[in-house]
Short mmCIF file of C-alpha atoms in Angstrom, two decimals:
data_model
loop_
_atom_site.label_atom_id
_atom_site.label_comp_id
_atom_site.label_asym_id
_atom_site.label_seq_id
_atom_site.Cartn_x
_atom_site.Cartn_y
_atom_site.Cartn_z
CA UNK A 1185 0.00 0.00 0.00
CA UNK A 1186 1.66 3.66 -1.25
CA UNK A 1187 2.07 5.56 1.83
CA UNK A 1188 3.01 9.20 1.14
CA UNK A 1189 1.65 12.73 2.55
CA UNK A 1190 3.39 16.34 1.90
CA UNK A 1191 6.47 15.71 4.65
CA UNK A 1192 7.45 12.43 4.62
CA UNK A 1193 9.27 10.12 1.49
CA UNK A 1194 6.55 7.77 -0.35
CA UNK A 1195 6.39 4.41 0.75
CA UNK A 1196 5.36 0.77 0.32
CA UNK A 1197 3.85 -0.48 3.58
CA UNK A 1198 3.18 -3.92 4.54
CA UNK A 1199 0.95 -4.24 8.26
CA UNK A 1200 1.20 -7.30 10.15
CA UNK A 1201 -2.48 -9.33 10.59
CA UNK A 1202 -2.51 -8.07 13.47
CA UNK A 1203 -1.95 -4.49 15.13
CA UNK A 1204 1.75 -3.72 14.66
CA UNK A 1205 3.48 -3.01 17.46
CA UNK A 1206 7.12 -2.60 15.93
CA UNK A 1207 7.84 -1.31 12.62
CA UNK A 1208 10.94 -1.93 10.52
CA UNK A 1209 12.17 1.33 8.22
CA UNK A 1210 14.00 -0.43 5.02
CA UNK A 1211 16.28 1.85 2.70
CA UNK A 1212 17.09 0.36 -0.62
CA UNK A 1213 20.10 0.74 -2.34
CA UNK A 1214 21.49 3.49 -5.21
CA UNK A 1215 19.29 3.55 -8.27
CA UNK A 1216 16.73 1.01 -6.58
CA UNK A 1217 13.69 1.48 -4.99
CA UNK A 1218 11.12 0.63 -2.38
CA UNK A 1219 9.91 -2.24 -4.05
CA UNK A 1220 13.54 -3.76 -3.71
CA UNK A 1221 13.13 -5.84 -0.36
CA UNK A 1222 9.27 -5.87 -0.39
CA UNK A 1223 9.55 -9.46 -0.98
CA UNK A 1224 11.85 -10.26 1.65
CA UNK A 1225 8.90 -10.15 4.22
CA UNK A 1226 7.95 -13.60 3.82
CA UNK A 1227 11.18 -15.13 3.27
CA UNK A 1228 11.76 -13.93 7.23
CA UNK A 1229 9.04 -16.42 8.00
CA UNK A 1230 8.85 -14.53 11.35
CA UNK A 1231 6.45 -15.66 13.92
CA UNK A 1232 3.14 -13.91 14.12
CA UNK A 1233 3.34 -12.65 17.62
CA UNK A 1234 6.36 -10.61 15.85
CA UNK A 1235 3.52 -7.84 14.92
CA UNK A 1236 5.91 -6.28 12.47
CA UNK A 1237 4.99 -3.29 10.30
CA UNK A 1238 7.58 -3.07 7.25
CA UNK A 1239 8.14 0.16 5.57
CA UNK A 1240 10.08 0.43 2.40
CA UNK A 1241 10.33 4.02 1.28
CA UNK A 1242 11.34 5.47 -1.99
CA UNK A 1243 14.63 8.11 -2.27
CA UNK A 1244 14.39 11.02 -4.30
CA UNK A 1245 15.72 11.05 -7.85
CA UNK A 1246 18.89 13.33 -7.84
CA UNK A 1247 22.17 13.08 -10.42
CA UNK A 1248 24.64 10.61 -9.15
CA UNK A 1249 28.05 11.98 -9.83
CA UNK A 1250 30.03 8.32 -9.93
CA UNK A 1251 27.56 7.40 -12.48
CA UNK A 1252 27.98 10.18 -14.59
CA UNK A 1253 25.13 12.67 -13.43
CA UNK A 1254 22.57 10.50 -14.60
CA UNK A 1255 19.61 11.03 -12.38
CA UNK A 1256 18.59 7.43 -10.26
CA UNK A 1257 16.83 7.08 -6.45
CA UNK A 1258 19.61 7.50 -4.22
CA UNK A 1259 20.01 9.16 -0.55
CA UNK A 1260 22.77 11.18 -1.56
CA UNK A 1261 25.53 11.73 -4.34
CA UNK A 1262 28.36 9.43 -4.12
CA UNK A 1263 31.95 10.80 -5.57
CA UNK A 1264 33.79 7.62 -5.27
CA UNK A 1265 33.79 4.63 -3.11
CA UNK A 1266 36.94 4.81 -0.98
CA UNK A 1267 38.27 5.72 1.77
CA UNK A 1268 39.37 9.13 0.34
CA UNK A 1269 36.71 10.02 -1.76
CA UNK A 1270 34.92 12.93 -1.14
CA UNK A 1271 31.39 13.07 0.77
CA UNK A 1272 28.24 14.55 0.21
CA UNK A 1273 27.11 15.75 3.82
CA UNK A 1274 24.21 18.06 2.55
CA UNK A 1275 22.97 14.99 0.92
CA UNK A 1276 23.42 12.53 3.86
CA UNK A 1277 21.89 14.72 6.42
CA UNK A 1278 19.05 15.79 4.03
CA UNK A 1279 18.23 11.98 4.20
CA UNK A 1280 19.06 11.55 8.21
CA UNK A 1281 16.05 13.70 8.37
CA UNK A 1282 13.93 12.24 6.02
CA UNK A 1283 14.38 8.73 7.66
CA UNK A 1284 13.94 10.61 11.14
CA UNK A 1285 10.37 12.25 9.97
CA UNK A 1286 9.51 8.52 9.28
CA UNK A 1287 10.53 7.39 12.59
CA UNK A 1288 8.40 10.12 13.98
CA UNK A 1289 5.28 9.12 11.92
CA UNK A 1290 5.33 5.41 13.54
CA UNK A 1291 5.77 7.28 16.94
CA UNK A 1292 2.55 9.32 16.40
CA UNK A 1293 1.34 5.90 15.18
CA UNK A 1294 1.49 4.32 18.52
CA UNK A 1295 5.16 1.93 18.05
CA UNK A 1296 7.75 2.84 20.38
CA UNK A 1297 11.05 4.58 19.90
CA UNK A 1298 12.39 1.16 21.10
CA UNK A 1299 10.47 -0.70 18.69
CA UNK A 1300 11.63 0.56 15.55
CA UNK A 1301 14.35 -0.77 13.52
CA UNK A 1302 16.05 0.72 10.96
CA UNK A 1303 17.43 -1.27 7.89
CA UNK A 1304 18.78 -0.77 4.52
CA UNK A 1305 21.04 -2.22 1.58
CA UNK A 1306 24.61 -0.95 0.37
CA UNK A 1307 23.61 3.01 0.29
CA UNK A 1308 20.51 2.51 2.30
CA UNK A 1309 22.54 0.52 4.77
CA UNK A 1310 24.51 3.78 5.27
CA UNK A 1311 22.03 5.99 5.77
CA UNK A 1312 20.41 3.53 8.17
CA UNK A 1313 23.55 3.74 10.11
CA UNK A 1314 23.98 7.55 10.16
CA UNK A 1315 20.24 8.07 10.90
CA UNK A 1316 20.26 5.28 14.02
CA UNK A 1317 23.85 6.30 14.91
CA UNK A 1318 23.00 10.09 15.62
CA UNK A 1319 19.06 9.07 17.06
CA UNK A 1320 18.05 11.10 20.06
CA UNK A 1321 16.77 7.79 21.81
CA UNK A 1322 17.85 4.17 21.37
CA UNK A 1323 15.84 2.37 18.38
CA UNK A 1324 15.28 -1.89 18.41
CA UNK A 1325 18.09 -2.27 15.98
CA UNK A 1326 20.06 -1.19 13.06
CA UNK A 1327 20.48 -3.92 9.79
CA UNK A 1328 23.07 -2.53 7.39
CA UNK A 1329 23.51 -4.82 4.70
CA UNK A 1330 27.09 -4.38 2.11
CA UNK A 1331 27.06 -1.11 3.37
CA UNK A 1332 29.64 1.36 5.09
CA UNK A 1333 30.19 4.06 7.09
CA UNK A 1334 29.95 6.86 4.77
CA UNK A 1335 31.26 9.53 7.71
CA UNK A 1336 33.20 8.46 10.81
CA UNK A 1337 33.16 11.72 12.23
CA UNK A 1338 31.77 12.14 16.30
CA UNK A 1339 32.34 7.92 16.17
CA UNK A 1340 34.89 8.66 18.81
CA UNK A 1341 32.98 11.19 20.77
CA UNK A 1342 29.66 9.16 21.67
CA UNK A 1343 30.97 7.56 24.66
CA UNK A 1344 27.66 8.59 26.46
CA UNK A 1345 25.89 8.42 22.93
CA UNK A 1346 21.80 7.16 23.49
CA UNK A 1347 22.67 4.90 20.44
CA UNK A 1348 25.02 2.79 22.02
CA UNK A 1349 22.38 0.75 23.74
CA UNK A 1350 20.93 -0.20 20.09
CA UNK A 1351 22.09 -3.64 18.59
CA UNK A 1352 23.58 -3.71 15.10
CA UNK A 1353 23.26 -6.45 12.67
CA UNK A 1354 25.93 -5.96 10.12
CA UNK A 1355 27.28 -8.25 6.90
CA UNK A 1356 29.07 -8.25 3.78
CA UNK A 1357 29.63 -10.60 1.41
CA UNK A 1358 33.41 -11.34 0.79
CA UNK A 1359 33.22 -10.68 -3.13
CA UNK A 1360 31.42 -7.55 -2.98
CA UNK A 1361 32.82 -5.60 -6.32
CA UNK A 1362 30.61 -2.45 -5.64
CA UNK A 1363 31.06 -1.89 -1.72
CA UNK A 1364 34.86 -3.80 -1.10
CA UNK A 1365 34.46 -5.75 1.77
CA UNK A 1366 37.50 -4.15 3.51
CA UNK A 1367 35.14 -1.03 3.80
CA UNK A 1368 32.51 -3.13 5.76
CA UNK A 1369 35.40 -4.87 7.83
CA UNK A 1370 36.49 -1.13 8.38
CA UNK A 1371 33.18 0.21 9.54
CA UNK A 1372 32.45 -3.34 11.84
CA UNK A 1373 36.10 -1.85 13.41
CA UNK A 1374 35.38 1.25 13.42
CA UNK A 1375 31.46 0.86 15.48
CA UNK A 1376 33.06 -2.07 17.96
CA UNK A 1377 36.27 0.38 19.16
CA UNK A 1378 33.48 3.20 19.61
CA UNK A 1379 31.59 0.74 22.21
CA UNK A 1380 28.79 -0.25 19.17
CA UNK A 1381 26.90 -3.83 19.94
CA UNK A 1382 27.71 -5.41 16.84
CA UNK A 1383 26.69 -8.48 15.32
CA UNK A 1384 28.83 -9.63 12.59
CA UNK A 1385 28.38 -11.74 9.64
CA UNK A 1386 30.25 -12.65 6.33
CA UNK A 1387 28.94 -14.33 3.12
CA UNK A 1388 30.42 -16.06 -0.11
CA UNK A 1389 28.50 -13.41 -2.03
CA UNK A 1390 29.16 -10.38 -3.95
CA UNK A 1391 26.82 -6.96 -3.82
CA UNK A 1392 23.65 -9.19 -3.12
CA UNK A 1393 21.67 -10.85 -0.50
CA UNK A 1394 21.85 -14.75 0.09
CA UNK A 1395 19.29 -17.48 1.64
CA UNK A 1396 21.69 -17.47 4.55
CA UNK A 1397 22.01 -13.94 5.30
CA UNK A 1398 17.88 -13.67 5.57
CA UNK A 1399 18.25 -16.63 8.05
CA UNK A 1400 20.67 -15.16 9.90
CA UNK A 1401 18.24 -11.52 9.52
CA UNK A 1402 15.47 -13.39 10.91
CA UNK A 1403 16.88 -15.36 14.35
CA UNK A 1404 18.51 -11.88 15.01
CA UNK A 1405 14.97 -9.79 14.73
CA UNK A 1406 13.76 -12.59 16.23
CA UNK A 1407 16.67 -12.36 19.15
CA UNK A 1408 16.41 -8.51 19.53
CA UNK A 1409 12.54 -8.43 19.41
CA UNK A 1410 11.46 -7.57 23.49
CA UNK A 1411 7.74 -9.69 23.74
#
């Protein structure tokens, strides 16, 4: 069902049978959109007491400078992926807030703070990390899939951070030729010295999702979720 009003992103929603009493915010990746990981719902097989609301929203089309200019979805430019390539912070913190306004929807909707989860895949896994990272109040969780950390900066500084207390499911796969895998072993480094809970896993797989990681997804929702 398109969810979409004048000050929050459009969205795919899918409610549980029952009244949803957590909701899980899914970012897609570059040039993708919200129907991406709509049918990765099922595939969770999680149990029905689980109550989960899933929310897939859509970026906004901008030019994407590594891929020319051509205009695609995406959460913010990208110049490069490296370690020295340069950053778009307008970008990423124009999209921190867009992700916060839908966090702030499903509190007016009744799910608390602590019941939210934010996820996403390669770029959306970034901005799922940035957005969760900097949150005012602990979420459920934080699923950033062949992702990165697009901006270390503060990392060091949130000793007393609220977002420490949040759980982080993180993998890569080990053949990744679009996100190198020694920039999510970086950012798993980089969250664990800052005091991050971090749950880490690694897959035969290049810039893609497996059978196995969606297990592994599922028994640590499943793990995480407080009945």
């Amino acid at each position: 069902m398109p969810i979409k009003n004048e000050n929050t992103l459009p969205c795919i929603e899918i409610n549980p049978a029952g009244t949803a009493t957590r909701s899980v915010i899914w970012l897609h990746g570059l040039g993708a959109d919200g129907n991406d990981f709509v049918p990765l719902v099922p595939e969770l097989n999680l149990p029905s007491n689980a109550n989960m609301r899933f929310i897939f929203p859509h970026a906004p089309v901008i030019p994407v400078t590594l891929n020319n200019g051509f205009e695609m979805r995406a959460w913010y430019d990208i110049y490069g992926i490296s370690l020295t390539a340069k950053i778009d912070h307008p970008g990423i913190k124009q999209s921190i807030v867009s992700i916060e306004q839908l966090i702030a929807r499903e509190t007016d909707r009744g799910i608390p703070v602590n019941a939210i989860y934010l996820a996403g895949f390669s770029q959306g896994a970034a901005i799922a990390l940035m957005t969760g990272l900097s949150h005012a109040q602990p979420l459920a969780g934080i699923i950033a899939l062949s992702g990165y950390l697009p901006s270390a900066d503060g990392l060091h500084q949130r000793s007393g951070a609220p977002s420490l207390q949040t759980p982080i499911f993180l993998a890569h796969g080990t053949k990744d030729p679009i996100v190198p895998y020694a920039l999510g072993e970086l950012t798993r480094d980089m969250l664990l010295k800052a005091g991050y809970i971090v749950e880490w896993h690694s897959y035969p797989m290049q810039h893609s999702v497996c059978a196995q990681e969606v297990e592994d997804i599922s028994l640590w929702l499943q793990k995480t979720i407080n009945y």
